[in-house]
Coordinates of C-alpha atoms in Angstrom, one line a residue:
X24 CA -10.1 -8.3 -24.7
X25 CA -8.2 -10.2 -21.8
X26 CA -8.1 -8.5 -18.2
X27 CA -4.3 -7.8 -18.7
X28 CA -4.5 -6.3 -22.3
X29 CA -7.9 -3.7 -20.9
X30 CA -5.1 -3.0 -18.4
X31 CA -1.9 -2.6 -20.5
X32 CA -3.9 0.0 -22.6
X33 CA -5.2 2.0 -20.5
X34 CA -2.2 2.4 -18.4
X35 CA -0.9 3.3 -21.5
X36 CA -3.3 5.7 -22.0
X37 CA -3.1 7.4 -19.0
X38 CA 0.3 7.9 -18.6
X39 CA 0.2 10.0 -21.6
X40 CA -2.0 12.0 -20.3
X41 CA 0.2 12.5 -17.3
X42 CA 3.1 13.2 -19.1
X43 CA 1.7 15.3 -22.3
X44 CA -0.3 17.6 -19.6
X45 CA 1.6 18.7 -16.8
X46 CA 4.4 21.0 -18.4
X47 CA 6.4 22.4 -16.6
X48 CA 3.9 21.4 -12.9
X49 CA 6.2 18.8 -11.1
X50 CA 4.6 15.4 -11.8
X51 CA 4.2 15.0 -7.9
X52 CA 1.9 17.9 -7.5
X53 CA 0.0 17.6 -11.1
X54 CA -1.2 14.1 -9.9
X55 CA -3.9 15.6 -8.2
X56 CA -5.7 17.0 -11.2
X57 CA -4.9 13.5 -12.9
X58 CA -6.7 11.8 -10.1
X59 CA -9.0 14.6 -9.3
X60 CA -10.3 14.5 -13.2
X61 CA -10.3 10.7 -12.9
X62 CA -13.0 10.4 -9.9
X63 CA -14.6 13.3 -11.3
X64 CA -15.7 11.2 -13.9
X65 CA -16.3 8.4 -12.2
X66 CA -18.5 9.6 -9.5
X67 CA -20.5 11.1 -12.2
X68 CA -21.1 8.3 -14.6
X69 CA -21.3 6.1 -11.5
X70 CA -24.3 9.0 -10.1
X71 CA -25.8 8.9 -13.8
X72 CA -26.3 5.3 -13.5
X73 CA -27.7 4.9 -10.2
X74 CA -30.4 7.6 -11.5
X75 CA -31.4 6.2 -14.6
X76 CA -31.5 2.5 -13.0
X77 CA -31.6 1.3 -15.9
X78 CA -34.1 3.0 -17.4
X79 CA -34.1 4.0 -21.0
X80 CA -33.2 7.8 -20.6
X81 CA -30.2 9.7 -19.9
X82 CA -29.3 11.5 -16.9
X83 CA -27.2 13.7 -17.8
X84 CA -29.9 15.1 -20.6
X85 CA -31.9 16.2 -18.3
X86 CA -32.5 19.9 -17.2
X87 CA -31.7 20.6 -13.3
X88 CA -34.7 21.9 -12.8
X89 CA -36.5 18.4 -13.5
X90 CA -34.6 17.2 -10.5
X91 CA -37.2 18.0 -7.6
X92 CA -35.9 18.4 -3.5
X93 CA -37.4 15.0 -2.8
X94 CA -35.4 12.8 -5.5
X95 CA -32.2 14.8 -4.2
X96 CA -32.7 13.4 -0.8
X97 CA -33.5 10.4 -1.8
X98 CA -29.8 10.2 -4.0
X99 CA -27.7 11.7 -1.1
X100 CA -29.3 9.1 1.2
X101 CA -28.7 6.5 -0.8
X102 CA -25.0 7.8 -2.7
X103 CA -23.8 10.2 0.1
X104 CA -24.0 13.1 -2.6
X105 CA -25.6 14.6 -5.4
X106 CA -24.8 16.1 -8.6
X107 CA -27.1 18.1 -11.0
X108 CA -26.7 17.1 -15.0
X109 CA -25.5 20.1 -16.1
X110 CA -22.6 19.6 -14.0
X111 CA -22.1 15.8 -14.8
X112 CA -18.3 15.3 -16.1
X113 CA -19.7 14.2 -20.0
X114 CA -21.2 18.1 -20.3
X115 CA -18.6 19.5 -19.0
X116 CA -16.0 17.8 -20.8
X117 CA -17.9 18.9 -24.4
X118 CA -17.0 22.4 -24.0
X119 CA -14.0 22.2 -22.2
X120 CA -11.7 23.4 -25.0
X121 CA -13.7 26.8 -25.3
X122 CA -15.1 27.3 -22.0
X123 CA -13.3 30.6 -20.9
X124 CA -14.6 30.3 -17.2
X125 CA -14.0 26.7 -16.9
X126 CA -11.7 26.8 -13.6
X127 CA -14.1 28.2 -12.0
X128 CA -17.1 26.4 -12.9
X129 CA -15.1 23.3 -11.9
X130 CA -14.4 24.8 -8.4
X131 CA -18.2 25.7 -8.1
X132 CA -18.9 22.2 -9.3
X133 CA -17.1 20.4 -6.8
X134 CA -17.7 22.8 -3.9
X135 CA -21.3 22.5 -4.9
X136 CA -20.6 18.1 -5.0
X137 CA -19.4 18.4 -1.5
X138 CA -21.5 20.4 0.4
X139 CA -24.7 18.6 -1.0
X140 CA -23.5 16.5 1.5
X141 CA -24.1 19.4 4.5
X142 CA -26.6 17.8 7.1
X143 CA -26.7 13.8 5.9
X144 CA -25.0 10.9 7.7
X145 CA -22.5 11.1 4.5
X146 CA -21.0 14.6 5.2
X147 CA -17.6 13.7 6.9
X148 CA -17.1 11.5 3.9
X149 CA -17.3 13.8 1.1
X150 CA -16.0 17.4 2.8
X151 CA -13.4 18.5 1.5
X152 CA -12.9 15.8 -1.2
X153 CA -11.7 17.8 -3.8
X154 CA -9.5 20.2 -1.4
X155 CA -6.5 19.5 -3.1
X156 CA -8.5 20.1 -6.6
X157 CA -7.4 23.3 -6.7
X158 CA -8.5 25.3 -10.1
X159 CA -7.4 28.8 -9.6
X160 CA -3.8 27.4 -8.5
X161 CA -0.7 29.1 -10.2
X162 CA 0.6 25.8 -10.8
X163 CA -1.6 25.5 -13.6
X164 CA -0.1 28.6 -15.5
X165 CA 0.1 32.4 -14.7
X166 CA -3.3 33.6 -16.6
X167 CA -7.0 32.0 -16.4
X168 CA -6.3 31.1 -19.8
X169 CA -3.2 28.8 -19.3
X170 CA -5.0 27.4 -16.3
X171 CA -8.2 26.9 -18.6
X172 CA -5.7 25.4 -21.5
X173 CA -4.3 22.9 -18.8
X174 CA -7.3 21.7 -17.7
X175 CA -9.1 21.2 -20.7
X176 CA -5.9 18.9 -21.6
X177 CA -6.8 16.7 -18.6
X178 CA -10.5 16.9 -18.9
X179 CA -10.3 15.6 -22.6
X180 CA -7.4 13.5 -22.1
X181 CA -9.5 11.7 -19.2
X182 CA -12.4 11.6 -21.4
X183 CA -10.8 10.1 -24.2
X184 CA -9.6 6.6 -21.5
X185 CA -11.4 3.6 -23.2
X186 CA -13.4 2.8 -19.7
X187 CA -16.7 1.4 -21.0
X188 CA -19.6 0.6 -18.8
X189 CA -18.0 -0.4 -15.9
X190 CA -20.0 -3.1 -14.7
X191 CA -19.5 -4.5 -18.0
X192 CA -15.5 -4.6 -17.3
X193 CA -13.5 -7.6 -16.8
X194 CA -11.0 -5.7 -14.6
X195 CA -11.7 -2.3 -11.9
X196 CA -10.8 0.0 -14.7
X197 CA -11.3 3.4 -12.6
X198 CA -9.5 1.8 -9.8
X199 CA -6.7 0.3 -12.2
X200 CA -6.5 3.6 -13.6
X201 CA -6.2 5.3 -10.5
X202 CA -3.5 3.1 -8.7
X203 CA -1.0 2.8 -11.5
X204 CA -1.0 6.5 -11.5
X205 CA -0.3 6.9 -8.0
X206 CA 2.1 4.0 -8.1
X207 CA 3.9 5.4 -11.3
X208 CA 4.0 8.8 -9.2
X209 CA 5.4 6.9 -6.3
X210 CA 8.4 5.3 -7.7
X211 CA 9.2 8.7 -9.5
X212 CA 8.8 11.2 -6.6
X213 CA 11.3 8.4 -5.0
X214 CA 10.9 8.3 -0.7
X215 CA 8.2 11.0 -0.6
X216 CA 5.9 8.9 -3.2
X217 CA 6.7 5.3 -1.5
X218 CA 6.0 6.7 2.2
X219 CA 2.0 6.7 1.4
X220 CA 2.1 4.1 -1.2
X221 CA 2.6 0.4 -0.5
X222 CA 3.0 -1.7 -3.5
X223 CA 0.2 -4.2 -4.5
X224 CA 2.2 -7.2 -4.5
X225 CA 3.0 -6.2 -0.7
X226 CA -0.7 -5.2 0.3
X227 CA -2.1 -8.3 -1.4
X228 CA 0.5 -10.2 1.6
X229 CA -0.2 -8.3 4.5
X230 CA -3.9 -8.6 3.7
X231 CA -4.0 -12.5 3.3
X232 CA -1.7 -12.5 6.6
X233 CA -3.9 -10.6 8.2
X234 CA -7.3 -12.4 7.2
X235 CA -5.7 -15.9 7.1
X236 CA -8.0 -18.6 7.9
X237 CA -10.8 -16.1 9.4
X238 CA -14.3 -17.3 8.0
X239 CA -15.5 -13.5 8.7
X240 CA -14.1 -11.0 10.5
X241 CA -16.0 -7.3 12.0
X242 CA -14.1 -5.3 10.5
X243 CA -10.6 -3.7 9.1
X244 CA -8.1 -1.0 9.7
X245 CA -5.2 0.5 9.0
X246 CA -3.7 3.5 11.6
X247 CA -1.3 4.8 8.7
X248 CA -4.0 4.3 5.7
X249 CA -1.8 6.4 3.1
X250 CA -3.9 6.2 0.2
X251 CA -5.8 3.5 1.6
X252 CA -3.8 0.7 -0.7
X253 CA -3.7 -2.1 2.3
X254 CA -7.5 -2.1 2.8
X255 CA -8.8 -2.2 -0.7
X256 CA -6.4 -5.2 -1.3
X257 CA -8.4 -6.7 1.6
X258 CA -11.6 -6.2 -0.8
X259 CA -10.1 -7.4 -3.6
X260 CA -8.8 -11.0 -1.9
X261 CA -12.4 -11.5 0.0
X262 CA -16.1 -11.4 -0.4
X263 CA -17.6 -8.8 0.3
X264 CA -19.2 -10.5 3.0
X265 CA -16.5 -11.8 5.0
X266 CA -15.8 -8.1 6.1
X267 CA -19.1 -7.0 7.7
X268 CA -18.4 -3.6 9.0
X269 CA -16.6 -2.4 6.7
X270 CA -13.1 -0.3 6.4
X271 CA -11.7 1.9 8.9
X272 CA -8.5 4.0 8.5
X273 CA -6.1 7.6 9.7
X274 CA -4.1 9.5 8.0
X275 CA -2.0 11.9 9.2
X276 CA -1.3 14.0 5.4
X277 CA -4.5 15.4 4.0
X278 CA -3.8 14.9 0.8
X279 CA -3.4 11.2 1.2
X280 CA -6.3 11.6 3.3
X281 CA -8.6 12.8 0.5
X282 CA -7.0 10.1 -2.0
X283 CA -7.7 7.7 0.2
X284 CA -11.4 8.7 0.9
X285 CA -11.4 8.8 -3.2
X286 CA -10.0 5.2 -3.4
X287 CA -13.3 4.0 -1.5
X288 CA -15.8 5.7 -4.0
X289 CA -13.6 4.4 -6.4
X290 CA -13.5 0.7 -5.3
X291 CA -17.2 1.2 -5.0
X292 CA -17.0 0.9 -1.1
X293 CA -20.1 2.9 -0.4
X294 CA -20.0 6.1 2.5
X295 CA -21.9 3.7 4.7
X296 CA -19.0 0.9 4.4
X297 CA -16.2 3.0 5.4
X298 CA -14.6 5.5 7.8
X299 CA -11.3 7.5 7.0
X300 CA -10.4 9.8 9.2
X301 CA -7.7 12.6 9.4
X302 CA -5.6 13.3 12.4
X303 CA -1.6 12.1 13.9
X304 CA -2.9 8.4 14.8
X305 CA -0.1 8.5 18.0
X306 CA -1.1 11.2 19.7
X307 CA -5.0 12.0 18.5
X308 CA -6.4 8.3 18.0
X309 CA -9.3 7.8 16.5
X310 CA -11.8 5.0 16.4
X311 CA -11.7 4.1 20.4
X312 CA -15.1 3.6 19.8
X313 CA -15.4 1.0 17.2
X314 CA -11.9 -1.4 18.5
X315 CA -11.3 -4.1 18.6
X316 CA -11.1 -4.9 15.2
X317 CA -10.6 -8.8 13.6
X318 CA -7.7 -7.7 10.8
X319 CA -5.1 -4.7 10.9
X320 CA -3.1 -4.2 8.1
X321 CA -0.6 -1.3 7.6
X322 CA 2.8 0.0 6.7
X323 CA 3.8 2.8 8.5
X324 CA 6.1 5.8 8.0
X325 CA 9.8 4.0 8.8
X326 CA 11.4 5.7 12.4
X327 CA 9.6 8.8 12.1
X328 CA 9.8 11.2 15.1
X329 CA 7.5 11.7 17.5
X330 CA 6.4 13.4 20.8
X331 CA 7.2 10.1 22.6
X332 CA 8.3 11.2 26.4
X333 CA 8.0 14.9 26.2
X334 CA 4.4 14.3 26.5
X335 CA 4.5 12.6 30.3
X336 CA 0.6 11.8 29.5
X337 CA 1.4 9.0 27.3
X338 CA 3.4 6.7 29.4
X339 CA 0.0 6.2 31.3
X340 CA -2.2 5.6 27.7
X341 CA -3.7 2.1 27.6
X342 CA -2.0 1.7 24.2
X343 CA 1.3 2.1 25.7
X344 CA 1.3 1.4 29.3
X345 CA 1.4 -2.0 29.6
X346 CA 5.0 -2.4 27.9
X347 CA 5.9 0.2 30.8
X348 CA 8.1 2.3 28.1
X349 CA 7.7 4.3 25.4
X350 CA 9.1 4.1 22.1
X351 CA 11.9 6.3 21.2
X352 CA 11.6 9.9 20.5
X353 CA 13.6 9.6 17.2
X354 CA 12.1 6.2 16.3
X355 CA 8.2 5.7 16.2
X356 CA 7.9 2.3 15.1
X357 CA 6.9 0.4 18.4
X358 CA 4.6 3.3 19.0
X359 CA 2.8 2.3 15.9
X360 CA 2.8 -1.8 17.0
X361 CA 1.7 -1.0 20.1
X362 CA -1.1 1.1 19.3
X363 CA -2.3 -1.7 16.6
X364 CA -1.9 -4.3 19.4
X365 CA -4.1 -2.2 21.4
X366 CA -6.8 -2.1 18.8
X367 CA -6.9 -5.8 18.0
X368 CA -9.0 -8.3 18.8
X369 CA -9.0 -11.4 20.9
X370 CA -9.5 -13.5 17.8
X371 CA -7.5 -10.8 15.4
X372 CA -4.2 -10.8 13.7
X373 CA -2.3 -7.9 12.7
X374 CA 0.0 -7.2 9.7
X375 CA 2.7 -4.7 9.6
X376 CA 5.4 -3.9 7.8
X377 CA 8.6 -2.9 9.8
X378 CA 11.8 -1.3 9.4
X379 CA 14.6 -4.5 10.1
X380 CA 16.6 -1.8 13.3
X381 CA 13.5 -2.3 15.3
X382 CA 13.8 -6.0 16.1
X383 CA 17.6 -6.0 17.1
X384 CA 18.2 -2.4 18.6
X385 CA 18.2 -1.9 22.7
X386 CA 17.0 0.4 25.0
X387 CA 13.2 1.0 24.8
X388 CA 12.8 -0.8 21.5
X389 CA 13.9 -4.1 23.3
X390 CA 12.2 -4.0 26.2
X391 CA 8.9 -3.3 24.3
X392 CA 10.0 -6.7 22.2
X393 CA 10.6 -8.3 25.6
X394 CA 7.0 -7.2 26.6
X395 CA 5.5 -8.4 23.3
X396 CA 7.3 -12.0 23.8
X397 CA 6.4 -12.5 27.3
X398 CA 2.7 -12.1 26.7
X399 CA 2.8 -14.6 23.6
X400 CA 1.8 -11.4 21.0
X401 CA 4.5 -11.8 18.3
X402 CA 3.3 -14.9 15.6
X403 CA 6.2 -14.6 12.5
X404 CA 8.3 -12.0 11.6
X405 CA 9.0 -12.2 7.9
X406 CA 12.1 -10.9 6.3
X407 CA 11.2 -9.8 2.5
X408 CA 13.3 -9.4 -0.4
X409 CA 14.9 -6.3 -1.3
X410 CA 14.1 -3.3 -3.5
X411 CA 9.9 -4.1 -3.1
X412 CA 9.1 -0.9 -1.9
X413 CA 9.0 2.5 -3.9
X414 CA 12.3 5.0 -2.8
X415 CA 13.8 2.7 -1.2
X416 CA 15.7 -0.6 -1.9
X417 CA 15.9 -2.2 1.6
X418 CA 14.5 -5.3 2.9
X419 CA 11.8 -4.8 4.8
X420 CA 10.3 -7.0 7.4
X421 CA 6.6 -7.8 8.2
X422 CA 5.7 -8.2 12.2
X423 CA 2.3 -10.3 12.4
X424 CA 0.7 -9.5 15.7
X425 CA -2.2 -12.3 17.1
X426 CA -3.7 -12.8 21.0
X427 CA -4.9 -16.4 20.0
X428 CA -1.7 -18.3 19.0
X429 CA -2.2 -22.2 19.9
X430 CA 1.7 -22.0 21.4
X431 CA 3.9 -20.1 22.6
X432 CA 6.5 -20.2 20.0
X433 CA 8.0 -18.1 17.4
X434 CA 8.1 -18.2 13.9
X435 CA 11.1 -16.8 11.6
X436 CA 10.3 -16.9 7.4
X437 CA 13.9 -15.5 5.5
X438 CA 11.6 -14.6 2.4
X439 CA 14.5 -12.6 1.4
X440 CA 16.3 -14.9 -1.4
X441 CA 15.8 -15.5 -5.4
X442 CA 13.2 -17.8 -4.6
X443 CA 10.8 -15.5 -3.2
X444 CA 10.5 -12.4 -6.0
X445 CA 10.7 -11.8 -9.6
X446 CA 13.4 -8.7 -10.5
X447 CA 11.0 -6.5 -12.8
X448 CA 13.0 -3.2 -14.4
X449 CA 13.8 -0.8 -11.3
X450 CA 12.0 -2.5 -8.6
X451 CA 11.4 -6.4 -7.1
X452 CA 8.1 -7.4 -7.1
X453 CA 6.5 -10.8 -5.3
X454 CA 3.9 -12.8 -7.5
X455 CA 1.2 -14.6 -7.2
X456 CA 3.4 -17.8 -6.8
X457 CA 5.7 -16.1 -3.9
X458 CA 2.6 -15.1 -2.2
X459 CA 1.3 -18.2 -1.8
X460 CA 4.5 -19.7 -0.5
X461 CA 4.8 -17.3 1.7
X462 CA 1.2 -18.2 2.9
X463 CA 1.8 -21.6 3.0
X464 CA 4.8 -21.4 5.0
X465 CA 3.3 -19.2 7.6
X466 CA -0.1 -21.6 7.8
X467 CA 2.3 -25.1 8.4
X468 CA 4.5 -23.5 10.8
X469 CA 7.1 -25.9 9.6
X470 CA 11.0 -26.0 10.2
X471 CA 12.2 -25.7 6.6
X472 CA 16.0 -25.0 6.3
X473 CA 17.3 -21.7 5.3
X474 CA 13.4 -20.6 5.4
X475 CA 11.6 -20.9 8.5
X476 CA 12.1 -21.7 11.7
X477 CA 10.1 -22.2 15.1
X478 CA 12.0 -20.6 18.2
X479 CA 10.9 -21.1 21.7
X480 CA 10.7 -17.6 23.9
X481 CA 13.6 -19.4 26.3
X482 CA 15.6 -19.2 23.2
X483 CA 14.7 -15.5 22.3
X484 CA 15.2 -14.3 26.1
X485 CA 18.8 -15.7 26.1
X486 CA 19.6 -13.9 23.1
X487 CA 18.5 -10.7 24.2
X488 CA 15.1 -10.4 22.8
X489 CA 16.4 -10.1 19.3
X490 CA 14.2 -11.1 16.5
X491 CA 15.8 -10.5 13.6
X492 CA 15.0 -13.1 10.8
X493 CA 18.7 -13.8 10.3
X494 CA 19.5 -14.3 13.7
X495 CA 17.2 -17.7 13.4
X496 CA 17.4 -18.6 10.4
X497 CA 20.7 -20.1 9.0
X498 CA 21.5 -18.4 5.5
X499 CA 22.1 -21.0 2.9
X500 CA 25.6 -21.1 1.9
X501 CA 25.4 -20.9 -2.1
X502 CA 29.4 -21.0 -2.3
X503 CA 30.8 -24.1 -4.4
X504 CA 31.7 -26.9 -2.8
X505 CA 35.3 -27.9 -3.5
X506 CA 36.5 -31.0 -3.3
X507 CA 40.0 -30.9 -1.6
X508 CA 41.2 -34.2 -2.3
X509 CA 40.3 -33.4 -5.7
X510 CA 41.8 -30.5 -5.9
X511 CA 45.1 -31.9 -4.5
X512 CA 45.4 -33.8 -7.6
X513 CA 44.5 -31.1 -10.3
X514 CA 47.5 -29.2 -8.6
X515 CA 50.1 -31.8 -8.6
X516 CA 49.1 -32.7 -12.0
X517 CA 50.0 -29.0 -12.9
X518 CA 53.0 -28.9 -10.9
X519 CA 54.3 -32.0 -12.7
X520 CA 53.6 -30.4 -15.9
X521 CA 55.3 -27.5 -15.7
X522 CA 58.5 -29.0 -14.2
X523 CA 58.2 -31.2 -17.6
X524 CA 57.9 -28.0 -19.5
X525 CA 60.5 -26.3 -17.5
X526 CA 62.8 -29.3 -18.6
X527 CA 62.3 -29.3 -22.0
X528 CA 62.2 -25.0 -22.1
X529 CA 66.3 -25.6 -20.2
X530 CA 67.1 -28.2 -23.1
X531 CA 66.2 -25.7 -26.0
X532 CA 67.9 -23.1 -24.0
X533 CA 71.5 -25.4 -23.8
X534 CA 70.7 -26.3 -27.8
X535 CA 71.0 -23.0 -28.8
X536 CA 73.5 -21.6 -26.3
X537 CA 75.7 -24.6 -27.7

């Protein structure tokens, strides 16, 4: 079976689950038993296989108490967590459909997942990873006995996805699995799903920006990681070894926190090889420690508020203090540049996507563009089509950030017209070919009309530090030429006609009158 048909089935399969399980539980909220069930299994078959390594037994066969204290340690040293074979997702799953206490041996399964974890180097990555896992919720029905019904629905349904041996797979079938359902989520919940999720077509971009022409980098990070979309795309476009250090993220919503932690296990990004952490990225930053970092990608929450001047302390933060100006109170965008400027590299280049009212509004917004232009920051800004993005159909705009440009210019892509996406049902979407335009445009840094263009900061500063796409870039006028002179004939030859029609019309009228 082709990579496309394994994944046309199973998202098949799963959205049935989705739909023939939640009832009358908003599709929104019942994602998190979807996904919860999902890397429930996987973390188990993916713990049964490390353990049998191969070997001709099976793990989850065995009694717990053949699992002795040092073969524990040695798994949660090696996996970040442990989990016994009676509590292995394949046994539960038998008796799901008559186990009257299931909800509750789920939550002491997964509380018992997590805290395995109390004490190891591993324990800030798997706390609290199945918080929003909640069994005994009345969401799932009014008596233990719906709740048990509903789960056992997911728990079979899950067990019943076609996922093989995964190693053996042509395509990341957990990690398929898991994305299209977020995705699918995303594009129903409308604005609330699209705010965490970005698109793959759009995190495949901002990832090849961002790495573009960098034979390794240290590391990667994203200061709005959602559901941690924008670095696993980074993964899947690289060797593994080009990113040494591994992924580095913050989110500000735990939920999306925990999916993103999830995403990692799922993407088989070991606890070692990442480092998600929870907390408001403006005003609690993490990760001071391990800047500057080689690639940032992100996408963060459009003009969201934030404490901005009210909080006196920030004007003198080395994120923000060199632009001499904070970003609006009612508009947070700049606050997010700045902050991913301040984190980059010498040798780094950042990819974010923007909302278009930052690059030509005034006040603080344009004398934070004025700062990033006089010190050479600002490499393209790329206008993208419309309707990419998940609850919202406007055209979005991607900022790329570098402190190592070879001149001083900058460049303008209009990746807005039919050329550059492919209409699919509700939403746009970029392909493979688009991409790699795109790409190629950016790498040549050629003048190409009604595309790109190359503007000098002179140019910028006399028009006020705007750097809107459209204000460089001439819009290709796709009107229909007329030919006047052309025209002028076509029009006398009708005028002529009807006054010879007009004749003969009189001479019938004098005929009959006479």
């Amino acid at each position: 079976m082709s990579s496309s048909q394994q994944r046309a089935e199973l998202q098949a399969q799963i959205w049935k689950i989705a739909n023939d399980v939640r009832g009358s539980v908003d599709g929104w909220d019942f994602k998190q038993y979807v996904l919860g069930t999902l890397f429930y299994r996987f973390i188990s078959e993916h713990f049964s296989s490390h353990m049998e390594n191969g070997d001709a037994f099976k793990y989850a066969d065995l009694s717990d108490d053949a699992i002795g204290k040092d073969i524990q340690d040695d798994a949660i040293k090696s996996k970040g967590y442990f989990i016994y074979p009676s509590q292995i997702f394949s046994n539960i799953a038998k008796n799901a459909n008559t186990n009257e206490s299931l909800n509750t041996d789920l939550a002491t399964i997964f509380s018992s997942i997590e805290s395995s974890a109390n004490g190891y180097p591993s324990e800030q990555e798997i706390k609290g990873l199945f918080a929003d896992f909640d069994t005994t919720s009345n969401r799932l029905g009014n008596t233990v006995k719906d709740k048990n019904s509903r789960l056992a629905a997911v728990i079979k349904g899950v067990e019943g996805l076609k996922l093989g041996n995964f190693e053996e797979n042509q395509i990341d079938l957990f990690g398929d699995a898991y994305e299209f359902l977020i995705s699918n989520y995303a594009a129903n919940a409308g604005k609330s799903g699209g705010e965490f999720f970005t698109p793959q077509c759009v995190s495949e971009l901002i990832a090849k920006l961002a790495i573009h022409k960098q034979e390794k980098i240290n590391k990667i990070y994203d200061p709005a990681a959602g559901s941690g979309s924008l670095l696993l795309q980074a993964k899947k476009q690289f060797d593994d070894h080009i990113i040494q250090d591994g992924f580095f993220g913050q989110e500000i919503n735990h939920t999306t926190y925990n999916l993103a932690r999830m995403n990692m296990f799922l993407h088989n990004i070991n606890y070692d090889k990442f480092n998600i952490s929870l907390g408001n990225t403006l005003t609690d930053p993490k990760f001071g420690d391990d800047k500057p970092f080689d690639a940032i990608v992100s996408n963060p929450p459009y003009s969201v508020k934030w404490i901005g001047k009210d909080d006196p302390t920030l004007i003198n933060d080395e994120r923000f203090a060199p632009a001499g100006v904070l970003a609006p109170k009612s508009k947070a965008d700049f606050a997010f540049v700045l902050h991913s400027l301040s984190y980059l590299s010498s040798k780094g280049r950042a990819a974010i996507v923007c909302f278009p009212g930052i690059f030509y509004r005034g006040g603080a917004e344009q004398k934070i563009r004025k700062y990033l232009i006089e010190n050479n920051f600002i490499e393209t800004v790329i206008s993208l089509a419309p309707n990419l993005f998940y609850g919202t159909s406007i055209s979005v705009n991607i900022l790329v950030l570098s402190k190592s440009k070879l001149d001083n210019n900058v460049q303008f892509i209009d990746a807005s017209g039919e050329d550059f996406y492919k209409k699919e049902t509700n939403n746009n979407i970029l392909t493979e070919k688009h991409i790699e335009n795109i790409i190629d445009i950016f790498d040549s840094k050629e003048d190409i009309d009604y595309v790109s263009k190359s503007v000098t900061p002179k140019i910028i500063e006399e028009n006020d530090y705007n750097l809107s796409v459209s204000s460089y870039v001439e819009a290709k006028d796709t009107r229909e030429v007329i030919d006047i002179v052309e025209l002028n004939k076509e029009i006398k030859s009708t005028v002529e006609k009807i006054d010879t029609l007009r004749i003969e019309i009189d001479k019938i009228i004098e005929e009959i009158q006479s």
